[in-house]
Each structure stands twice: as C-alpha cells, then as structure tokens.
Short mmCIF file of C-alpha atoms in Angstrom, two decimals:
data_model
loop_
_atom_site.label_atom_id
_atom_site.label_comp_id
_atom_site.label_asym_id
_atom_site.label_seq_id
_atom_site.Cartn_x
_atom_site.Cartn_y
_atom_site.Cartn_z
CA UNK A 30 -10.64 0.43 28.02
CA UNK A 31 -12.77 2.27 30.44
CA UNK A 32 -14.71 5.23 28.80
CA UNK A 33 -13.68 7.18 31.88
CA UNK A 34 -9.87 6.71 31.18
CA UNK A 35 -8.20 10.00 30.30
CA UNK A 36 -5.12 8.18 28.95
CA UNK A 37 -4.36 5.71 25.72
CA UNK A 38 -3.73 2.26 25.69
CA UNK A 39 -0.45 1.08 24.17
CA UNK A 40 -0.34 -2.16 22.80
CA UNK A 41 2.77 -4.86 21.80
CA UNK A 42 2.17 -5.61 18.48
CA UNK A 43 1.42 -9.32 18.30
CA UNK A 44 1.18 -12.22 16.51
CA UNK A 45 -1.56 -14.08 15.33
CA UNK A 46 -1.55 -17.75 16.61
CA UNK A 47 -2.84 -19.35 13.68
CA UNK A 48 -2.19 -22.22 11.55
CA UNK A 49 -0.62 -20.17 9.01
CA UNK A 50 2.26 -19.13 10.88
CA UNK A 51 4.09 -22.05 10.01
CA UNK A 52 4.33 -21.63 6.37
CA UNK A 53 6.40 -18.15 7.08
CA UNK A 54 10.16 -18.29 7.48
CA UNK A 55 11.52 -16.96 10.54
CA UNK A 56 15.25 -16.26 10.12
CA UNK A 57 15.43 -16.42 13.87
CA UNK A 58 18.85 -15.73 15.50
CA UNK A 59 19.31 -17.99 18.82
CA UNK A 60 20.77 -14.20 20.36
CA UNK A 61 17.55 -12.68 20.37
CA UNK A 62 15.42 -15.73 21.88
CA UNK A 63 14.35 -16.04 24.95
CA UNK A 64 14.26 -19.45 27.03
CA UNK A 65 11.50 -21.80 26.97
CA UNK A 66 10.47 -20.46 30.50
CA UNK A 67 10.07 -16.95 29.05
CA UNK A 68 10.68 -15.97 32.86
CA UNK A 69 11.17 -12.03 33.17
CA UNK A 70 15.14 -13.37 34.87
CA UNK A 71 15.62 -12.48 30.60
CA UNK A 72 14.85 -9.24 30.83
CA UNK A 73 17.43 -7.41 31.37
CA UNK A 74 19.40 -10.03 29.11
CA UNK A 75 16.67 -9.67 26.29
CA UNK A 76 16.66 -5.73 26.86
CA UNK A 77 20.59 -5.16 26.40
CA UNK A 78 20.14 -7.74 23.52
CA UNK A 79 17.23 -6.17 21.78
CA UNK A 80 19.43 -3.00 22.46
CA UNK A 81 22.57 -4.02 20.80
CA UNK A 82 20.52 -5.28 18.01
CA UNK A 83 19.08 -1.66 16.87
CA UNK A 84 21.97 0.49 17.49
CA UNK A 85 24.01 -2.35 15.08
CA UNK A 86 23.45 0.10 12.02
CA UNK A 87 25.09 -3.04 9.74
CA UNK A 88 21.74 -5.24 10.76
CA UNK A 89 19.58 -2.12 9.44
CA UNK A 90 21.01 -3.01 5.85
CA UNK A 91 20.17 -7.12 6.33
CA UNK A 92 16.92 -6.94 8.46
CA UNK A 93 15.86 -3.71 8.09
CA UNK A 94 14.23 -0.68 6.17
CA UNK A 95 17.67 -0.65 3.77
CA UNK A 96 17.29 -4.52 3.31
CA UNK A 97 17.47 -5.31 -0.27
CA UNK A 98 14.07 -7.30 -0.38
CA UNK A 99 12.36 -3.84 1.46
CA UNK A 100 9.56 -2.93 -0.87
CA UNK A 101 10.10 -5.10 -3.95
CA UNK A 102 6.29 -7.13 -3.26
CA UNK A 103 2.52 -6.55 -4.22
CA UNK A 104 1.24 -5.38 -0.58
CA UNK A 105 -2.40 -5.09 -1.49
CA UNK A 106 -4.07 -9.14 -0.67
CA UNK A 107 -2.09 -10.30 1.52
CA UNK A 108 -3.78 -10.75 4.69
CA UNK A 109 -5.65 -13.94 5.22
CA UNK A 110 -9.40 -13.37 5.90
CA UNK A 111 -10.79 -13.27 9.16
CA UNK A 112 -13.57 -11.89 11.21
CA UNK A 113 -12.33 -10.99 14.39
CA UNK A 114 -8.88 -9.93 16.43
CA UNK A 115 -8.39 -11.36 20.23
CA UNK A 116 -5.48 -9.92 21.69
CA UNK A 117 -4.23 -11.36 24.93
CA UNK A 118 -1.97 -8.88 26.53
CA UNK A 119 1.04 -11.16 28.20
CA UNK A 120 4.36 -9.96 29.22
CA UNK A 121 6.76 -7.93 26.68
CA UNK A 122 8.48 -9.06 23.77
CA UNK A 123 11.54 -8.64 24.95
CA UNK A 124 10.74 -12.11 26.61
CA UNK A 125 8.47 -13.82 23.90
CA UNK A 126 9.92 -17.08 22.62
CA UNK A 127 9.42 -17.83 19.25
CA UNK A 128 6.33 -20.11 19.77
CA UNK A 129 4.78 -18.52 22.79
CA UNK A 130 1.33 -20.39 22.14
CA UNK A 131 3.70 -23.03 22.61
CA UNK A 132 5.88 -22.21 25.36
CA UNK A 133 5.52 -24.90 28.20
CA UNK A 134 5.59 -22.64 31.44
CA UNK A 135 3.37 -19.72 29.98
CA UNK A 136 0.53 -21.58 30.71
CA UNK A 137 -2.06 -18.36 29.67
CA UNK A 138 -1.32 -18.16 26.08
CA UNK A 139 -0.59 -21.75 25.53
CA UNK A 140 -4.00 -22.70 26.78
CA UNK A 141 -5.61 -20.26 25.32
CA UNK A 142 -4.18 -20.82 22.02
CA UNK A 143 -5.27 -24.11 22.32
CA UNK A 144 -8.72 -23.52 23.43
CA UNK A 145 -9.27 -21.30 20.17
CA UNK A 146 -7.46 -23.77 18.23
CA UNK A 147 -10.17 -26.52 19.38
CA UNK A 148 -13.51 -24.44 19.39
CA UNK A 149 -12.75 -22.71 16.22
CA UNK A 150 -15.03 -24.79 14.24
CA UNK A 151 -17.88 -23.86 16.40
CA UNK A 152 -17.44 -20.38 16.12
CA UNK A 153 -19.38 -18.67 13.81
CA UNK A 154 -17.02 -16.02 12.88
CA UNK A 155 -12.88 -16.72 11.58
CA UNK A 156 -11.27 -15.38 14.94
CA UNK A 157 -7.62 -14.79 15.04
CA UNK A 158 -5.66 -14.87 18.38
CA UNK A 159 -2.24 -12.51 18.98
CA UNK A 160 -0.15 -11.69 21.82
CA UNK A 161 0.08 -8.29 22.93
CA UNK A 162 2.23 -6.38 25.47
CA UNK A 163 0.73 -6.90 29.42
CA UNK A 164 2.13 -4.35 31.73
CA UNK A 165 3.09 -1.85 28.80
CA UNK A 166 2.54 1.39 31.56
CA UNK A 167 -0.86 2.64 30.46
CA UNK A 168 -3.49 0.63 32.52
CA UNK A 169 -3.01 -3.32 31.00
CA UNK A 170 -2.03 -5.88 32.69
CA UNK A 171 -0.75 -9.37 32.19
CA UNK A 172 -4.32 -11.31 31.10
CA UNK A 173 -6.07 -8.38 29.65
CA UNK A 174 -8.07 -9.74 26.05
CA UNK A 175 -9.20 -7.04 23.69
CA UNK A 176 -11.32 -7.76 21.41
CA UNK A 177 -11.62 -6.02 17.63
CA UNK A 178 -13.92 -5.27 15.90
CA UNK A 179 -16.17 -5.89 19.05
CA UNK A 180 -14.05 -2.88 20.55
CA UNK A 181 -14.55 -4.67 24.27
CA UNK A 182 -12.01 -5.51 26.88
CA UNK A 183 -12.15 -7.99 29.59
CA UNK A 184 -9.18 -7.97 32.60
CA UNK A 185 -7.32 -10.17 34.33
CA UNK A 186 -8.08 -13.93 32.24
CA UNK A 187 -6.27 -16.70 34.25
CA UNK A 188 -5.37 -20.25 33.01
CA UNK A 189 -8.12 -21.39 34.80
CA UNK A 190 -10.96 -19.32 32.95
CA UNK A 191 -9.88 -20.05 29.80
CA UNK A 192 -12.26 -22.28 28.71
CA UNK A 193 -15.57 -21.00 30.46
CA UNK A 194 -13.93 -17.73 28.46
CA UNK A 195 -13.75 -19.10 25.05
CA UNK A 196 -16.95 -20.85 25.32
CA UNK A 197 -19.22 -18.00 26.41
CA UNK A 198 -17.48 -15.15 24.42
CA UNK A 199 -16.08 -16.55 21.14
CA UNK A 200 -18.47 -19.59 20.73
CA UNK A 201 -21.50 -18.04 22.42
CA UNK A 202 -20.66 -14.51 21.51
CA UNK A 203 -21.48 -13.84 25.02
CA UNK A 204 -20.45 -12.48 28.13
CA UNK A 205 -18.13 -13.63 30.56
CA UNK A 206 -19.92 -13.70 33.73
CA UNK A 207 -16.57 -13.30 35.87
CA UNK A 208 -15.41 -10.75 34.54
CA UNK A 209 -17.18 -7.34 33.24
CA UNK A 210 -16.64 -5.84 29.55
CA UNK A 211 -14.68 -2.68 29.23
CA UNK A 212 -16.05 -0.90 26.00
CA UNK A 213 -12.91 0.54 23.86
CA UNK A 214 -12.61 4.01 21.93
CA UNK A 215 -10.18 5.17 19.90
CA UNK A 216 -7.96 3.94 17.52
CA UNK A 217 -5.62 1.05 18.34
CA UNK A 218 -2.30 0.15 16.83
CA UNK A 219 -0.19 -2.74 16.34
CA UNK A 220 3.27 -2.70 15.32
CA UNK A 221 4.95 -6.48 14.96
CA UNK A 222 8.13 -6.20 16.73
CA UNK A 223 8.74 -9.87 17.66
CA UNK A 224 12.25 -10.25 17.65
CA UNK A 225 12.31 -13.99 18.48
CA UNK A 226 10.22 -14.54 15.87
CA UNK A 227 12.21 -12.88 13.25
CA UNK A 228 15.20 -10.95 13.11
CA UNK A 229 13.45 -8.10 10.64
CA UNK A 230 10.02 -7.68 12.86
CA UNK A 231 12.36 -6.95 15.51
CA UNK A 232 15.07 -4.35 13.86
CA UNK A 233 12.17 -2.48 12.65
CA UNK A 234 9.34 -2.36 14.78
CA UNK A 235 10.61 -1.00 17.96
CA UNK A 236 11.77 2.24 15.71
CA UNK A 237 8.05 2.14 14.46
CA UNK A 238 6.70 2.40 17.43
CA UNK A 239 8.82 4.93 18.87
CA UNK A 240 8.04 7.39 16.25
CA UNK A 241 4.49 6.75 16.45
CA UNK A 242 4.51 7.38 20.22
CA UNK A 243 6.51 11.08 19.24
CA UNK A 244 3.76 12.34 16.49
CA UNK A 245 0.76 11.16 19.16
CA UNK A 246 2.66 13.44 21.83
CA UNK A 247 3.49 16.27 19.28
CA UNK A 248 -0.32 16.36 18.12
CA UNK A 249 -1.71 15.94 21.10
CA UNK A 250 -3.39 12.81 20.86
CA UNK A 251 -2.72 11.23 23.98
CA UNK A 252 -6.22 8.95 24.88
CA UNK A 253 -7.40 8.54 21.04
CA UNK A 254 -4.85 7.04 19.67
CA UNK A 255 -2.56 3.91 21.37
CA UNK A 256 -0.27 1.94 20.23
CA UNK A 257 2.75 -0.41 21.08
CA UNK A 258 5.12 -2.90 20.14
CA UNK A 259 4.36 -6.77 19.22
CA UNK A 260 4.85 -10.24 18.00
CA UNK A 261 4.09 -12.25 14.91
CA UNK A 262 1.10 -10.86 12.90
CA UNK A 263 2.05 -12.65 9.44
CA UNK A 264 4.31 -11.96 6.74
CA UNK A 265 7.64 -10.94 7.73
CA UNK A 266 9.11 -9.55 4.73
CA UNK A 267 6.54 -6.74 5.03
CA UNK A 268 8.29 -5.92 7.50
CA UNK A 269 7.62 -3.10 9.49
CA UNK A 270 4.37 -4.58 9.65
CA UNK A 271 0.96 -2.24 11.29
CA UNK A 272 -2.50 -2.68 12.01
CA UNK A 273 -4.87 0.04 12.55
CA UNK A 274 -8.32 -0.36 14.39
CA UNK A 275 -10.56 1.98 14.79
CA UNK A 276 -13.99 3.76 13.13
CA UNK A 277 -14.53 4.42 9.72
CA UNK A 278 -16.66 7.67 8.36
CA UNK A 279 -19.80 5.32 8.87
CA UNK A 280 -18.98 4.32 12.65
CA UNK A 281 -17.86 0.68 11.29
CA UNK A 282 -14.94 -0.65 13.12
CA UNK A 283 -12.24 -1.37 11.55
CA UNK A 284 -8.65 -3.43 10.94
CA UNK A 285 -6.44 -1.87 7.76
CA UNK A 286 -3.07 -3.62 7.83
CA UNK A 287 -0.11 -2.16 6.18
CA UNK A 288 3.49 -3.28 5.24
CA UNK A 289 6.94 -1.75 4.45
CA UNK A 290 6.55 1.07 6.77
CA UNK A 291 9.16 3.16 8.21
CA UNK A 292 9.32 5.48 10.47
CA UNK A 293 8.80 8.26 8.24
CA UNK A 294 5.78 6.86 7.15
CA UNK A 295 3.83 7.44 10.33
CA UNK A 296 2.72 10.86 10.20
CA UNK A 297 1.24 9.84 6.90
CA UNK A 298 -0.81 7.08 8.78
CA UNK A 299 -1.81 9.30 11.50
CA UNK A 300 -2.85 12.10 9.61
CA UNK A 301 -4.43 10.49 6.14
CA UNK A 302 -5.77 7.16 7.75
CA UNK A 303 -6.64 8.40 11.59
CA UNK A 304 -7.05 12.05 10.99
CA UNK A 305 -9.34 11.40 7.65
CA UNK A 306 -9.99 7.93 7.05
CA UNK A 307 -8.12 7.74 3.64
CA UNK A 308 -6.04 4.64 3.53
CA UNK A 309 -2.59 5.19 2.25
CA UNK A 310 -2.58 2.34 -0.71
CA UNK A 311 0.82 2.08 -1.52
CA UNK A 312 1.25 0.79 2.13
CA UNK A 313 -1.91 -1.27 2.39
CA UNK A 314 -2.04 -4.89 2.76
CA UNK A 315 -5.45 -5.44 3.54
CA UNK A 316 -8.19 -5.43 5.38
CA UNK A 317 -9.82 -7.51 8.27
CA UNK A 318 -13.21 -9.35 6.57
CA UNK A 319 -12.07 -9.36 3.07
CA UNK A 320 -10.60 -12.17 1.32
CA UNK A 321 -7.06 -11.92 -0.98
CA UNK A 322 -9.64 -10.93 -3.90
CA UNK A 323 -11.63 -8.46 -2.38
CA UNK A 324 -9.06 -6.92 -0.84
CA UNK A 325 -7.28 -6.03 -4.67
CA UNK A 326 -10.40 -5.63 -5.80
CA UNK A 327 -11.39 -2.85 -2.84
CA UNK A 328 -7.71 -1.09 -4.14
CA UNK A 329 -8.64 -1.34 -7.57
CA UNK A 330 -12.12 0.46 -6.93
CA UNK A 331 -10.44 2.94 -4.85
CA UNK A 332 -7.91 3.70 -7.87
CA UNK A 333 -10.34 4.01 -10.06
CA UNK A 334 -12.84 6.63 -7.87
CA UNK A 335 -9.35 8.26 -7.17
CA UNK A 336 -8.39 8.63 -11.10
CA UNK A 337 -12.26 10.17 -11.57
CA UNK A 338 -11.84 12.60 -9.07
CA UNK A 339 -8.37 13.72 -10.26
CA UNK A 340 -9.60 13.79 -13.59
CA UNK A 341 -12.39 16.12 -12.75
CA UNK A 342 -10.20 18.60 -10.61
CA UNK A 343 -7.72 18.53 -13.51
CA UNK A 344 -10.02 19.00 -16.34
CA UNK A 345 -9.04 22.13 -17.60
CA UNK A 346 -5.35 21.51 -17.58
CA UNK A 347 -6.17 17.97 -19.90
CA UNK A 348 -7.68 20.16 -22.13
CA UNK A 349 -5.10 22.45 -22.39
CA UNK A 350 -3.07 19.09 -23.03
CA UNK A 351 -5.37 18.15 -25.77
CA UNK A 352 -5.47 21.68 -27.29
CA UNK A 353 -1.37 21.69 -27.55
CA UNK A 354 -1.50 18.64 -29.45
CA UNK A 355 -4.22 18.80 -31.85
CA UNK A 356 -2.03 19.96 -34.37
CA UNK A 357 0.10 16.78 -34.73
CA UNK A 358 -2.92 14.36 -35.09
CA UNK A 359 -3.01 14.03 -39.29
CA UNK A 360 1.11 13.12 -39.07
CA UNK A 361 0.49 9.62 -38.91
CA UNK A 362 2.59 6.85 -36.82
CA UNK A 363 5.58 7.65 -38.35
CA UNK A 364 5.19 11.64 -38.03
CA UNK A 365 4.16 11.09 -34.26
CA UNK A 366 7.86 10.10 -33.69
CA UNK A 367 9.79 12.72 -35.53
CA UNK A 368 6.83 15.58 -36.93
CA UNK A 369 5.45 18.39 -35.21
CA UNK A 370 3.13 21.48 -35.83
CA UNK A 371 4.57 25.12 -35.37
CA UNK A 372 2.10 26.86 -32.30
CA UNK A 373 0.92 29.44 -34.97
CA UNK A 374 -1.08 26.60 -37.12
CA UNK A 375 0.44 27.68 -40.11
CA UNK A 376 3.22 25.60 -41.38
CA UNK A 377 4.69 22.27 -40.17
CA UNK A 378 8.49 21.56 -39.09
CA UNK A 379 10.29 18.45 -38.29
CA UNK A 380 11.89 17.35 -35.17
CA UNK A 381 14.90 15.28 -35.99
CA UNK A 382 14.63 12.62 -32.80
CA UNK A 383 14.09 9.54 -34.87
CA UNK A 384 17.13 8.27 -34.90
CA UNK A 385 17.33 8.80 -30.96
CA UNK A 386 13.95 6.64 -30.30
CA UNK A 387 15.17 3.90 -32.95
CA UNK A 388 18.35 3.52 -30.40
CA UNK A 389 16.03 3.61 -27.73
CA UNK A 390 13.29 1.07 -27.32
CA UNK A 391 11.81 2.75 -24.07
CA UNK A 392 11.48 5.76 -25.45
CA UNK A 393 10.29 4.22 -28.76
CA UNK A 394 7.43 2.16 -26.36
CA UNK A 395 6.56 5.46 -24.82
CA UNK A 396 6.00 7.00 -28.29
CA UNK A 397 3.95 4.75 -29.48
CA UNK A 398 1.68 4.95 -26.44
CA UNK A 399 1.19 8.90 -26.73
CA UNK A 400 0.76 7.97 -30.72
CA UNK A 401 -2.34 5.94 -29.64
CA UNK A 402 -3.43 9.14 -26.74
CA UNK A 403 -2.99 11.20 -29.74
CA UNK A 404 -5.56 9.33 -32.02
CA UNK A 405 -8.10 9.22 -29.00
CA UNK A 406 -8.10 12.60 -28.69
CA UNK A 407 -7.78 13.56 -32.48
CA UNK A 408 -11.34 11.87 -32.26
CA UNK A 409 -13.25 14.11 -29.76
CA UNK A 410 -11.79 16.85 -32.00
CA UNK A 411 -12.69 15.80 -35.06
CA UNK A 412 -15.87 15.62 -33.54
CA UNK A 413 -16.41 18.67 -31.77
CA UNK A 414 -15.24 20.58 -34.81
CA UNK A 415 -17.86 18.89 -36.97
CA UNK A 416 -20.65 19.60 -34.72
CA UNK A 417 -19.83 22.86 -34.87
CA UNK A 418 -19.00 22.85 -30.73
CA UNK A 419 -15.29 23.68 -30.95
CA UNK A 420 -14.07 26.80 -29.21
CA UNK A 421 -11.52 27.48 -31.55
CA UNK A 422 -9.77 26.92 -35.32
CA UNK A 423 -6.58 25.46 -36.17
CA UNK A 424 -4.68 24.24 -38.91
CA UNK A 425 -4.27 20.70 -38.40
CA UNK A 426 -0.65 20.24 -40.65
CA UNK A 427 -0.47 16.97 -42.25
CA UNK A 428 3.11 15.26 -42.90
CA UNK A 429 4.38 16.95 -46.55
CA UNK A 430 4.43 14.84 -49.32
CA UNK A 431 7.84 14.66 -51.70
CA UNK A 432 6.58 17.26 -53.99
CA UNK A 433 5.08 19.81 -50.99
CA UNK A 434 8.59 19.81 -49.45
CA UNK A 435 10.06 21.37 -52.34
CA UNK A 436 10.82 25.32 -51.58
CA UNK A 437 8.64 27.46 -54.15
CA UNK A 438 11.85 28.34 -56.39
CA UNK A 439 12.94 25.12 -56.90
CA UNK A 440 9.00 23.94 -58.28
CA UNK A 441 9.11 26.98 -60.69
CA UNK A 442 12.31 26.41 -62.02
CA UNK A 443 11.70 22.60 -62.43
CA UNK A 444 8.48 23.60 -64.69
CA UNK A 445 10.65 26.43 -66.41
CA UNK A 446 12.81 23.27 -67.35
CA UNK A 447 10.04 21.27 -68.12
CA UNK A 448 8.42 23.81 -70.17
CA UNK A 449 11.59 24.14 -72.20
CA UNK A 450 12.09 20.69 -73.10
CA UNK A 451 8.70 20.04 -74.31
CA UNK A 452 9.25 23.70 -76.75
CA UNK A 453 12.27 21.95 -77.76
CA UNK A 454 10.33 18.90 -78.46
CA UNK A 455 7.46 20.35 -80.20
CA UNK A 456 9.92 22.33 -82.35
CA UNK A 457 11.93 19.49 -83.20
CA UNK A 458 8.58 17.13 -84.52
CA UNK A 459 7.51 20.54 -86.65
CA UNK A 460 11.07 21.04 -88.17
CA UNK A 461 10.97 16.63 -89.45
CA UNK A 462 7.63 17.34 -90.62
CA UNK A 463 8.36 19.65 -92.72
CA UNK A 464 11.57 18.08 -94.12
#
C-alpha cells in the first residue's frame, strides 16, 4: 500500500499453500466448486451459489456458528510455525477451486506455489504462501503480493516473473528490480472464506467479513484497518477462522490468528486487539513465529500476569472474603461441609446441608476445594494474629464436642442426678457398716 493512499486495503482471506493442507478434511460440496479453469464465466454461477448457500439458515446449524462441533477445541497452539506471510492477491473466491496452487489454467498461483514449494529450503526464514482477493475494489489488482511481517507490497507479478521474484525477494531477501516496493500501514485482516475448500469456511466467513467491514465504517476507520474475504488458512473446524497483522505496543509487526469467531465477536477484535493491543485469549489460536509450545506457553504467561493484576485491583474485596470466613477455620473437614460461625463471633450454629452434598458429588468436590482455600487462609490468620498484625479480634468457634452441645439445664440436672446417686451410695456403704 502506498503511504499516500487515503483508503484501506481489503483483503480475501486466503489459504496457505503448504504441505499441511492435505492432512485437513475438506467436506467440500461439488455445488460450491468452481471448474478447473476457475474462468470468471463462474461468477455469476458461483455468486448465486455462494448466495443460496448463506441465506440456507438449515446449513448455519451443519457448517456454521450453531454447528455442533463450534467451540468444543483447545484454540491456543494450533497454528504451525512460520516466519513470514506472502499473499498473492488473485481473483475472488467465489471462483477459487479447491486446489488453486493446483489449478491447471491459473498459471500465477500454480507457479508460484511451486516456485516457493522448490526454493523453500534455501530460504532462511519458514515462509507461508496464501491466496488473497485481486480486484476486491480498494486499489489491488490481480498479481499484487503482500508481504507480512515485512509490511511491503509489490504490483502486478506475472507468470513470467515468478521465479526472478522468488529468488531475489524470498531467497535473497531482496528487491525485485521490476517492480518497486509499496511500504504497508495499518492493520490487515484475513477472514478464510473459501467455500470450495470447505463448506464451513465458506457459511461463515463471508458474514465475518461483512460485519467487520460495518464496525470499520461505524468507527471511522476507513484507511487503518482492511480487511476481506479468503481461502484456506488451516484448520477448518475453527471455523470462522481470522488473522490480524499489524503493530504491537513496541512497533513489532505482527500475525495473531484466532478461531470460532462470529460475527459478534468483531467489535471485540477491533476494539481490544486493534484499538489496544490486548489479544482476546479465548479466541486465540496463535501467533506467527511461535511454535505449538510457545504459543500455550505465551497464553499461559498472559493468564498468569492477568490473574496478578486482578488480584491486586481486587485486594480489598479478597480480604473481605477472608475476613467472612475466618470464623469457620477450627471446624475441621467435616464441619466445613455442614458447620458455620454466627457473624457476631460468639456462638456457633449448624447448617444442615450434609445430606444435600452427600447426594451431590459436584457440590461435595466443590466443598472440599473451599475446605482446602479455607485452611490456606486460616494460615495467614493464624499468623497475623500471632504477630500481633491483625486488625481485628474474633472468636474463632470450634465444632462442639458431645458434652458442649448439651443446653445448660440439661448438664445441671444430669449432675443433680449424679450427685444423688453417689449420696445414695455413700449412705448405703455407711448403713452395712454399721450393721
């Protein structure tokens, strides 16, 4: 993109023309593929198709965001590493075939594919080639190659550059004399909508991309933020499947993809990812230049900064937490179930649940984990109270024993009765004695 262009980029999502592809099932329906010329004669067949296909609510249930698989994986690892994202921009994928790298009379991706596919080993970074939309309306045309995280794009690649191309840029890491880099800004999206490919990229990406074109107009951020619909990226059960390039709070370029997103998922993307370089983690698959590992391990990290800072803005109300429980700590595992200490401090009661959380063995798992929060705390407590740093006195009840649970007038009357019998004893070993 030119740094003079006052309008956004939009982008077919594409698919990455790797190896890998193969091992992912496609579930393609013959209705929604194009021939093997990929000729744009299909459009307006494709178009009417693709058409049918998303109004046909009963297909949303099968293939899309109400599918029964929808959500039910781990997200977080499962993008294969790589270094860097070519994306030829070729037609509309309406009239993508299945295999485009493969298709015999689209001579530009298949030879291009090809080309990567034989000078990989050379290169000295993992480079991963996907078809994106050509004449989408914003400035691209047909032969257009953008290039992440190098953020440059060259224009108009023919069939017969393609190997002076991939030698000087992607082996070389280069220029290519021809033609003259174009340096990118912004953010860049790519939403996998490759029908041919398979039948759930297809019912749910166009929608994706739709919305996200809405929020950019609502908020205004028409030439920073682009994005379009696109073929194959990997893993179509994540379906609706995005990737999101752009700068991260240190002026590193980036590539966070996400899964299982629907439409109403976008203004969360836009604002918390775009608008302040969070990443939304219970949408995140990974992240370009990490492996499977890092990638959980990254999450993990990020949970675990996340739980300190929560912790910290939430102190006082764990406290409180802490301070409403103290009482019950002495009660032991048994108490913890169905014993509890009156707010005042100054007597105990009972709390006749047992019975419930026998019959229940979730809610007898659940008490046994607070039993074990209980005892942590019941620690710093202890503690704090014998280093003289507590802010406060209670009485911390213990469980009454047989004997303690006896009301006052029943214990005196019991030793009245006691008293008496031992008289009556005492009387009765005088009155033999003197006999």
């Amino acid at each position: 993109m030119s740094s003079n262009r006052d309008e956004p980029l939009t982008f077919a999502s594409s698919s990455p023309i790797t190896v890998s592809d193969q091992l992912d099932s496609f579930h393609t329906d013959p209705s929604l593929i194009g021939s093997g010329s990929n000729s744009f004669q299909n459009d307006t067949f494709l178009s009417e198709t693709t058409t049918s296909v998303l109004s046909n609510s009963s297909l949303d249930a099968e293939f899309g965001f109400s599918r029964s698989e929808f959500r039910v994986c781990q997200l977080a690892g499962t993008v294969d590493f790589y270094e860097r994202h070519v994306f030829l921009c070729y037609k509309n994928p309406s009239v993508w075939p299945p295999r485009i790298e493969a298709a015999e009379f689209d001579r530009l991706p298949r030879l291009l594919s090809a080309a990567v596919g034989s000078r990989k080993p050379n290169m000295k970074r993992e480079t991963r080639l996907t078809i994106c939309e050509g004449h989408d309306g914003s400035g691209t045309s047909n032969g257009d190659v953008l290039i992440f995280p190098d953020m440059i794009r060259y224009r108009r690649l023919t069939h017969f550059d393609v190997d002076t191309f991939v030698e000087e840029v992607l082996v070389k890491d280069g220029e290519w004399l021809p033609g003259t880099p174009e340096k990118l800004k912004g953010w860049y999206v790519f939403v996998c909508s490759h029908a041919s490919r398979d039948r759930r990229c297809g019912v749910c990406g166009p929608p994706l991309v739709s919305r996200f074109k809405e929020e950019i107009e609502t908020h205004g951020l028409q030439g920073k933020v682009s994005v379009s619909p696109c073929s194959h990226i990997g893993g179509h059960k994540y379906a609706g499947n995005v990737i999101i390039f752009g700068s991260n709070i240190n002026g590193e370029v980036t590539a966070h993809w996400y899964g299982y997103v629907t439409p109403d998922d976008v203004p969360t993307l836009l604002e918390q990812h775009i608008g302040k370089g969070e990443i939304v983690d219970w949408l995140w698959r990974g992240q370009m230049g990490l492996s499977s590992e890092e990638q959980k391990k990254s999450q993990e990290l990020r949970f675990q900064l996340n739980g300190e800072a929560n912790m910290e803005s939430s102190g006082k109300e764990v406290a409180q937490i802490q301070l409403n429980e103290e009482n019950a700590i002495a009660c032991g595992s048994q108490s913890e179930v169905i014993g509890c200490c009156q707010e005042n401090g100054d007597s105990c009661c009972q709390n006749p649940v047992l019975l419930e959380k026998i019959d229940n063995p979730d809610a007898n798992e659940r008490a046994m984990k607070v039993t074990m929060e209980k005892k942590k705390s019941s620690k710093k407590l202890v503690s704090q109270s014998n280093s003289g740093k507590g802010v406060f006195t209670r009485k911390v009840c213990a469980m009454p024993t047989w004997f303690e649970s006896w009301e006052s007038e029943d214990t005196y009357a019991a030793l009245a009765v006691a008293c008496a019998a031992v008289s009556v004893a005492v009387a009765y070993s005088c009155y033999k004695q003197l006999r």
